mmCIF file of C-alpha atoms in Angstrom:
data_model
loop_
_atom_site.group_PDB
_atom_site.id
_atom_site.type_symbol
_atom_site.label_atom_id
_atom_site.label_comp_id
_atom_site.label_asym_id
_atom_site.label_seq_id
_atom_site.Cartn_x
_atom_site.Cartn_y
_atom_site.Cartn_z
ATOM 1 C CA UNK A 36 4.612 25.030 -6.031
ATOM 2 C CA UNK A 37 3.028 22.111 -4.181
ATOM 3 C CA UNK A 38 3.918 18.968 -6.127
ATOM 4 C CA UNK A 39 1.212 16.284 -6.507
ATOM 5 C CA UNK A 40 3.574 13.741 -4.879
ATOM 6 C CA UNK A 41 3.734 15.919 -1.788
ATOM 7 C CA UNK A 42 -0.062 16.044 -1.555
ATOM 8 C CA UNK A 43 -0.234 12.259 -1.963
ATOM 9 C CA UNK A 44 2.439 12.020 0.717
ATOM 10 C CA UNK A 45 0.335 14.121 3.067
ATOM 11 C CA UNK A 46 -2.838 12.140 2.305
ATOM 12 C CA UNK A 47 -1.009 8.825 2.718
ATOM 13 C CA UNK A 48 0.571 10.129 5.904
ATOM 14 C CA UNK A 49 -2.843 11.015 7.331
ATOM 15 C CA UNK A 50 -4.005 7.454 6.558
ATOM 16 C CA UNK A 51 -0.907 6.063 8.303
ATOM 17 C CA UNK A 52 -1.617 8.263 11.323
ATOM 18 C CA UNK A 53 -5.255 7.147 11.343
ATOM 19 C CA UNK A 54 -4.035 3.532 11.356
ATOM 20 C CA UNK A 55 -1.774 4.254 14.314
ATOM 21 C CA UNK A 56 -4.625 6.019 16.121
ATOM 22 C CA UNK A 57 -6.931 3.054 15.518
ATOM 23 C CA UNK A 58 -4.354 0.583 16.835
ATOM 24 C CA UNK A 59 -3.687 2.731 19.895
ATOM 25 C CA UNK A 60 -7.258 3.608 20.822
ATOM 26 C CA UNK A 61 -8.758 0.316 19.646
ATOM 27 C CA UNK A 62 -6.186 -2.179 20.897
ATOM 28 C CA UNK A 63 -3.995 -0.198 23.264
ATOM 29 C CA UNK A 64 -0.984 -0.970 21.088
ATOM 30 C CA UNK A 65 1.762 1.126 19.593
ATOM 31 C CA UNK A 66 1.881 0.689 15.826
ATOM 32 C CA UNK A 67 5.521 -0.218 15.321
ATOM 33 C CA UNK A 68 6.154 -2.408 12.293
ATOM 34 C CA UNK A 69 9.488 -3.814 13.486
ATOM 35 C CA UNK A 70 8.141 -4.633 16.945
ATOM 36 C CA UNK A 71 4.986 -6.310 15.661
ATOM 37 C CA UNK A 72 7.000 -8.523 13.295
ATOM 38 C CA UNK A 73 10.025 -8.947 15.566
ATOM 39 C CA UNK A 74 7.963 -10.273 18.445
ATOM 40 C CA UNK A 75 6.794 -13.090 16.180
ATOM 41 C CA UNK A 76 10.224 -13.767 14.691
ATOM 42 C CA UNK A 77 12.074 -14.121 18.010
ATOM 43 C CA UNK A 78 9.107 -15.493 19.918
ATOM 44 C CA UNK A 79 9.037 -12.699 22.501
ATOM 45 C CA UNK A 80 5.546 -11.606 21.475
ATOM 46 C CA UNK A 81 3.838 -14.980 21.265
ATOM 47 C CA UNK A 82 1.263 -14.022 23.917
ATOM 48 C CA UNK A 83 -0.236 -11.618 21.377
ATOM 49 C CA UNK A 84 0.571 -13.666 18.275
ATOM 50 C CA UNK A 85 -2.931 -13.593 16.755
ATOM 51 C CA UNK A 86 -3.197 -9.816 17.063
ATOM 52 C CA UNK A 87 0.230 -9.417 15.449
ATOM 53 C CA UNK A 88 -0.625 -11.841 12.650
ATOM 54 C CA UNK A 89 -3.921 -10.061 12.000
ATOM 55 C CA UNK A 90 -2.112 -6.714 11.749
ATOM 56 C CA UNK A 91 0.510 -8.120 9.377
ATOM 57 C CA UNK A 92 -2.135 -9.878 7.277
ATOM 58 C CA UNK A 93 -3.943 -6.562 6.803
ATOM 59 C CA UNK A 94 -0.665 -4.787 6.106
ATOM 60 C CA UNK A 95 0.241 -7.183 3.292
ATOM 61 C CA UNK A 96 -3.259 -7.888 1.961
ATOM 62 C CA UNK A 97 -4.807 -4.440 1.563
ATOM 63 C CA UNK A 98 -1.987 -3.049 -0.608
ATOM 64 C CA UNK A 99 -2.152 -6.298 -2.613
ATOM 65 C CA UNK A 100 -5.857 -5.744 -3.283
ATOM 66 C CA UNK A 101 -5.269 -2.067 -4.042
ATOM 67 C CA UNK A 102 -2.500 -3.047 -6.456
ATOM 68 C CA UNK A 103 -4.895 -5.431 -8.222
ATOM 69 C CA UNK A 104 -7.507 -2.700 -8.604
ATOM 70 C CA UNK A 105 -5.413 0.362 -9.387
ATOM 71 C CA UNK A 106 -2.176 -1.261 -10.484
ATOM 72 C CA UNK A 107 0.997 -1.664 -8.467
ATOM 73 C CA UNK A 108 3.116 1.442 -7.968
ATOM 74 C CA UNK A 109 6.729 1.304 -9.083
ATOM 75 C CA UNK A 110 9.012 0.462 -6.157
ATOM 76 C CA UNK A 111 12.370 0.743 -7.965
ATOM 77 C CA UNK A 112 13.704 -1.939 -5.606
ATOM 78 C CA UNK A 113 17.254 -2.925 -6.366
ATOM 79 C CA UNK A 114 17.773 -6.327 -7.971
ATOM 80 C CA UNK A 115 21.143 -6.684 -6.265
ATOM 81 C CA UNK A 116 20.628 -9.456 -3.719
ATOM 82 C CA UNK A 117 23.815 -8.648 -1.849
ATOM 83 C CA UNK A 118 22.522 -5.130 -1.228
ATOM 84 C CA UNK A 119 19.110 -6.495 -0.220
ATOM 85 C CA UNK A 120 20.586 -9.044 2.190
ATOM 86 C CA UNK A 121 23.021 -6.575 3.753
ATOM 87 C CA UNK A 122 20.312 -3.925 4.110
ATOM 88 C CA UNK A 123 17.789 -6.429 5.471
ATOM 89 C CA UNK A 124 20.240 -7.667 8.104
ATOM 90 C CA UNK A 125 21.081 -4.107 9.166
ATOM 91 C CA UNK A 126 17.409 -3.134 9.377
ATOM 92 C CA UNK A 127 16.543 -6.304 11.313
ATOM 93 C CA UNK A 128 19.349 -6.039 13.874
ATOM 94 C CA UNK A 129 19.102 -2.270 14.161
ATOM 95 C CA UNK A 130 15.367 -1.960 14.695
ATOM 96 C CA UNK A 131 15.349 -4.681 17.356
ATOM 97 C CA UNK A 132 18.318 -3.207 19.203
ATOM 98 C CA UNK A 133 16.738 0.239 19.099
ATOM 99 C CA UNK A 134 13.312 -1.210 19.848
ATOM 100 C CA UNK A 135 11.626 0.567 16.978
ATOM 101 C CA UNK A 136 11.720 1.903 13.455
ATOM 102 C CA UNK A 137 10.147 4.675 11.388
ATOM 103 C CA UNK A 138 6.617 3.833 12.548
ATOM 104 C CA UNK A 139 7.186 3.084 16.247
ATOM 105 C CA UNK A 140 9.886 5.644 17.060
ATOM 106 C CA UNK A 141 9.069 8.046 14.249
ATOM 107 C CA UNK A 142 5.299 8.319 13.894
ATOM 108 C CA UNK A 143 4.164 7.050 17.311
ATOM 109 C CA UNK A 144 7.140 8.269 19.361
ATOM 110 C CA UNK A 145 7.459 11.819 18.063
ATOM 111 C CA UNK A 146 3.704 12.398 18.378
ATOM 112 C CA UNK A 147 3.961 11.438 22.066
ATOM 113 C CA UNK A 148 6.970 13.747 22.471
ATOM 114 C CA UNK A 149 8.954 10.667 23.523
ATOM 115 C CA UNK A 150 12.618 11.564 23.946
ATOM 116 C CA UNK A 151 13.642 8.034 22.931
ATOM 117 C CA UNK A 152 11.580 8.275 19.745
ATOM 118 C CA UNK A 153 13.014 11.664 18.852
ATOM 119 C CA UNK A 154 16.629 10.601 19.502
ATOM 120 C CA UNK A 155 16.179 7.364 17.537
ATOM 121 C CA UNK A 156 14.674 9.272 14.617
ATOM 122 C CA UNK A 157 17.547 11.764 14.552
ATOM 123 C CA UNK A 158 20.089 8.929 14.505
ATOM 124 C CA UNK A 159 18.448 6.762 11.851
ATOM 125 C CA UNK A 160 17.902 9.748 9.581
ATOM 126 C CA UNK A 161 21.527 10.878 10.000
ATOM 127 C CA UNK A 162 22.767 7.328 9.362
ATOM 128 C CA UNK A 163 20.404 6.997 6.412
ATOM 129 C CA UNK A 164 21.708 10.231 4.895
ATOM 130 C CA UNK A 165 25.320 9.125 5.352
ATOM 131 C CA UNK A 166 24.485 5.707 3.933
ATOM 132 C CA UNK A 167 22.991 7.194 0.751
ATOM 133 C CA UNK A 168 25.931 9.566 0.422
ATOM 134 C CA UNK A 169 28.425 6.714 0.841
ATOM 135 C CA UNK A 170 26.745 4.032 -1.270
ATOM 136 C CA UNK A 171 25.385 6.349 -3.967
ATOM 137 C CA UNK A 172 27.858 9.183 -4.356
ATOM 138 C CA UNK A 173 31.126 7.693 -3.093
ATOM 139 C CA UNK A 174 30.934 3.979 -3.919
ATOM 140 C CA UNK A 175 28.257 4.205 -6.606
ATOM 141 C CA UNK A 176 26.673 0.849 -5.746
ATOM 142 C CA UNK A 177 23.075 2.107 -5.539
ATOM 143 C CA UNK B 195 -12.292 -11.436 17.762
ATOM 144 C CA UNK B 196 -12.772 -7.648 17.896
ATOM 145 C CA UNK B 197 -9.113 -7.361 18.847
ATOM 146 C CA UNK B 198 -8.000 -9.177 15.700
ATOM 147 C CA UNK B 199 -10.459 -7.340 13.469
ATOM 148 C CA UNK B 200 -9.207 -3.988 14.722
ATOM 149 C CA UNK B 201 -5.602 -5.116 14.286
ATOM 150 C CA UNK B 202 -6.257 -6.242 10.708
ATOM 151 C CA UNK B 203 -8.019 -2.950 9.949
ATOM 152 C CA UNK B 204 -5.138 -0.939 11.417
ATOM 153 C CA UNK B 205 -2.594 -3.007 9.486
ATOM 154 C CA UNK B 206 -4.585 -2.621 6.288
ATOM 155 C CA UNK B 207 -4.913 1.154 6.688
ATOM 156 C CA UNK B 208 -1.211 1.396 7.473
ATOM 157 C CA UNK B 209 -0.349 -0.497 4.294
ATOM 158 C CA UNK B 210 -2.729 1.562 2.196
ATOM 159 C CA UNK B 211 -1.281 4.775 3.605
ATOM 160 C CA UNK B 212 2.268 3.631 2.863
ATOM 161 C CA UNK B 213 1.266 2.772 -0.687
ATOM 162 C CA UNK B 214 -0.685 5.990 -1.355
ATOM 163 C CA UNK B 215 2.049 8.159 0.154
ATOM 164 C CA UNK B 216 4.675 6.768 -2.216
ATOM 165 C CA UNK B 217 6.721 5.327 0.644
ATOM 166 C CA UNK B 218 6.919 1.904 -0.984
ATOM 167 C CA UNK B 219 8.927 3.568 -3.758
ATOM 168 C CA UNK B 220 12.538 3.128 -2.663
ATOM 169 C CA UNK B 221 13.789 6.011 -4.822
ATOM 170 C CA UNK B 222 11.438 8.389 -3.009
ATOM 171 C CA UNK B 223 12.802 7.333 0.375
ATOM 172 C CA UNK B 224 16.407 7.412 -0.784
ATOM 173 C CA UNK B 225 15.650 10.754 -2.459
ATOM 174 C CA UNK B 226 14.651 12.162 0.906
ATOM 175 C CA UNK B 227 17.875 10.941 2.487
ATOM 176 C CA UNK B 228 19.912 12.215 -0.466
ATOM 177 C CA UNK B 229 20.631 15.735 0.731
ATOM 178 C CA UNK B 230 23.671 15.958 -1.544
ATOM 179 C CA UNK B 231 21.735 14.868 -4.618
ATOM 180 C CA UNK B 232 18.260 15.561 -5.954
ATOM 181 C CA UNK B 233 16.510 16.003 -2.594
ATOM 182 C CA UNK B 234 12.883 14.830 -2.446
ATOM 183 C CA UNK B 235 10.856 16.314 0.434
ATOM 184 C CA UNK B 236 7.884 13.901 0.118
ATOM 185 C CA UNK B 237 8.795 11.893 3.242
ATOM 186 C CA UNK B 238 8.508 14.991 5.404
ATOM 187 C CA UNK B 239 4.918 15.439 4.215
ATOM 188 C CA UNK B 240 4.201 11.787 5.021
ATOM 189 C CA UNK B 241 5.712 12.068 8.502
ATOM 190 C CA UNK B 242 3.887 15.315 9.172
ATOM 191 C CA UNK B 243 0.608 13.871 7.940
ATOM 192 C CA UNK B 244 1.031 10.739 10.066
ATOM 193 C CA UNK B 245 1.968 12.618 13.223
ATOM 194 C CA UNK B 246 -1.152 14.839 13.111
ATOM 195 C CA UNK B 247 -3.789 12.145 13.868
ATOM 196 C CA UNK B 248 -1.385 10.514 16.322
ATOM 197 C CA UNK B 249 -1.020 13.748 18.310
ATOM 198 C CA UNK B 250 -4.771 13.720 18.873
ATOM 199 C CA UNK B 251 -4.817 9.958 19.520
ATOM 200 C CA UNK B 252 -2.216 10.262 22.303
ATOM 201 C CA UNK B 253 -4.214 13.052 23.953
ATOM 202 C CA UNK B 254 -7.360 10.922 23.909
ATOM 203 C CA UNK B 255 -5.481 7.779 24.981
ATOM 204 C CA UNK B 256 -3.829 9.386 27.995
ATOM 205 C CA UNK B 257 -7.169 10.787 29.136
ATOM 206 C CA UNK B 258 -9.079 7.520 28.726
ATOM 207 C CA UNK B 259 -6.298 5.232 30.044
ATOM 208 C CA UNK B 260 -7.920 2.205 28.376
ATOM 209 C CA UNK B 261 -8.405 1.124 24.790
ATOM 210 C CA UNK B 262 -11.709 0.196 23.187
ATOM 211 C CA UNK B 263 -11.160 -3.483 23.982
ATOM 212 C CA UNK B 264 -10.205 -2.653 27.573
ATOM 213 C CA UNK B 265 -6.434 -3.081 27.460
ATOM 214 C CA UNK B 266 -4.315 -0.416 29.174
ATOM 215 C CA UNK B 267 -2.634 2.305 27.132
ATOM 216 C CA UNK B 268 1.096 1.434 26.975
ATOM 217 C CA UNK B 269 3.103 3.209 29.638
ATOM 218 C CA UNK B 270 5.679 5.741 28.604
ATOM 219 C CA UNK B 271 9.090 4.110 28.196
ATOM 220 C CA UNK B 272 11.807 5.292 30.522
ATOM 221 C CA UNK B 273 13.423 8.327 28.951
ATOM 222 C CA UNK B 274 16.813 6.616 29.159
ATOM 223 C CA UNK B 275 18.810 7.116 25.956
ATOM 224 C CA UNK B 276 20.820 3.925 26.063
ATOM 225 C CA UNK B 277 23.610 2.616 23.911
ATOM 226 C CA UNK B 278 21.261 0.132 22.247
ATOM 227 C CA UNK B 279 18.952 2.915 21.073
ATOM 228 C CA UNK B 280 21.785 4.786 19.400
ATOM 229 C CA UNK B 281 23.686 1.800 17.954
ATOM 230 C CA UNK B 282 20.455 0.190 16.769
ATOM 231 C CA UNK B 283 19.172 3.346 15.124
ATOM 232 C CA UNK B 284 22.481 3.901 13.327
ATOM 233 C CA UNK B 285 22.492 0.316 11.985
ATOM 234 C CA UNK B 286 18.858 0.607 10.986
ATOM 235 C CA UNK B 287 19.458 3.936 9.234
ATOM 236 C CA UNK B 288 22.397 2.491 7.297
ATOM 237 C CA UNK B 289 20.239 -0.348 5.962
ATOM 238 C CA UNK B 290 17.329 2.003 5.311
ATOM 239 C CA UNK B 291 19.496 4.255 3.168
ATOM 240 C CA UNK B 292 21.149 1.351 1.376
ATOM 241 C CA UNK B 293 17.859 -0.234 0.272
ATOM 242 C CA UNK B 294 15.244 2.496 0.640
ATOM 243 C CA UNK B 295 13.192 0.059 2.704
ATOM 244 C CA UNK B 296 12.129 0.049 6.329
ATOM 245 C CA UNK B 297 9.997 -2.681 7.942
ATOM 246 C CA UNK B 298 6.525 -1.206 7.274
ATOM 247 C CA UNK B 299 6.912 -0.476 3.553
ATOM 248 C CA UNK B 300 8.818 -3.743 3.024
ATOM 249 C CA UNK B 301 5.745 -5.641 4.193
ATOM 250 C CA UNK B 302 3.206 -3.335 2.534
ATOM 251 C CA UNK B 303 4.929 -3.829 -0.837
ATOM 252 C CA UNK B 304 5.453 -7.578 -0.446
ATOM 253 C CA UNK B 305 2.808 -8.357 -3.091
ATOM 254 C CA UNK B 306 4.343 -6.115 -5.749
ATOM 255 C CA UNK B 307 8.038 -6.003 -4.885
ATOM 256 C CA UNK B 308 8.972 -9.238 -6.678
ATOM 257 C CA UNK B 309 11.518 -11.732 -5.393
ATOM 258 C CA UNK B 310 13.740 -8.977 -4.001
ATOM 259 C CA UNK B 311 11.036 -8.013 -1.518
ATOM 260 C CA UNK B 312 11.049 -11.544 -0.085
ATOM 261 C CA UNK B 313 14.851 -11.603 0.047
ATOM 262 C CA UNK B 314 14.846 -8.356 2.036
ATOM 263 C CA UNK B 315 12.208 -9.605 4.488
ATOM 264 C CA UNK B 316 14.022 -12.924 4.987
ATOM 265 C CA UNK B 317 17.281 -11.081 5.697
ATOM 266 C CA UNK B 318 15.457 -8.674 8.024
ATOM 267 C CA UNK B 319 13.929 -11.577 9.959
ATOM 268 C CA UNK B 320 17.383 -13.166 10.217
ATOM 269 C CA UNK B 321 18.717 -9.853 11.517
ATOM 270 C CA UNK B 322 15.940 -9.762 14.106
ATOM 271 C CA UNK B 323 17.055 -13.187 15.339
ATOM 272 C CA UNK B 324 20.697 -12.088 15.415
ATOM 273 C CA UNK B 325 19.654 -9.077 17.509
ATOM 274 C CA UNK B 326 18.703 -11.341 20.423
ATOM 275 C CA UNK B 327 22.258 -12.559 21.252
ATOM 276 C CA UNK B 328 23.710 -9.156 20.284
ATOM 277 C CA UNK B 329 21.440 -7.498 22.823
ATOM 278 C CA UNK B 330 22.424 -10.026 25.488
ATOM 279 C CA UNK B 331 26.119 -9.464 24.795
ATOM 280 C CA UNK B 332 25.757 -5.678 24.927
ATOM 281 C CA UNK B 333 23.886 -6.002 28.226
ATOM 282 C CA UNK B 334 26.623 -8.255 29.639
ATOM 283 C CA UNK B 335 29.334 -5.823 28.557
ATOM 284 C CA UNK B 336 27.573 -2.836 30.096
#
């Protein structure tokens, strides 16, 4: 019954959690992708710029090396630039307004039983479900 | 130096975990949000797997108070569920569903996502900049 993708999901999830644990216990930081990047983009996190850059360098580089060795997985990313730009803008504005995304609110927030993290996760999952329903099943653009 | 090394290691592990788990595959993410279509439960396994090590990490962190490099463990955010948290999470979720990308996987897959991956990140960064005046306006209106 257990699909191989689910097992890979669990294994990958454990690695993600280990990364978050390392960043928390090693650096005293919450591993939130949107916050780490956003602080560099809007300049609010310049005091810890080198730490942020190091994190992002690892985040981009290790999958790149893994893709060279084992081959890149298929991402099925849309080629529609309008969709990409609209989605990117929404994700950028939304995560900074909410102060977190799937990693910060989801992984790190829920595991701390943070009410903000739990509420954020409920709302972005609901909105995500509605978005897929609207753009896939109603409008048929994705 | 140790701070940056740890950050790069955490970022690298995070990226590897996202790649292994299948979360850089946009159809897998959209499949999880697609409750009216062919629902894909993989993301739940990823979340569950990621939360497990983080549960332990938070226990250790709150007991030790300080990280390995001596920085304090981030204080718990106020449990206030503000308008920004809800509006931001809804916007983020809409973009997440539309593209199948959130900030972490978008960066992890940058090396194998083609031009579209860069377009998404550029739009996301622009959105993060737009969030600054939006936040100020929302605060002024409150």
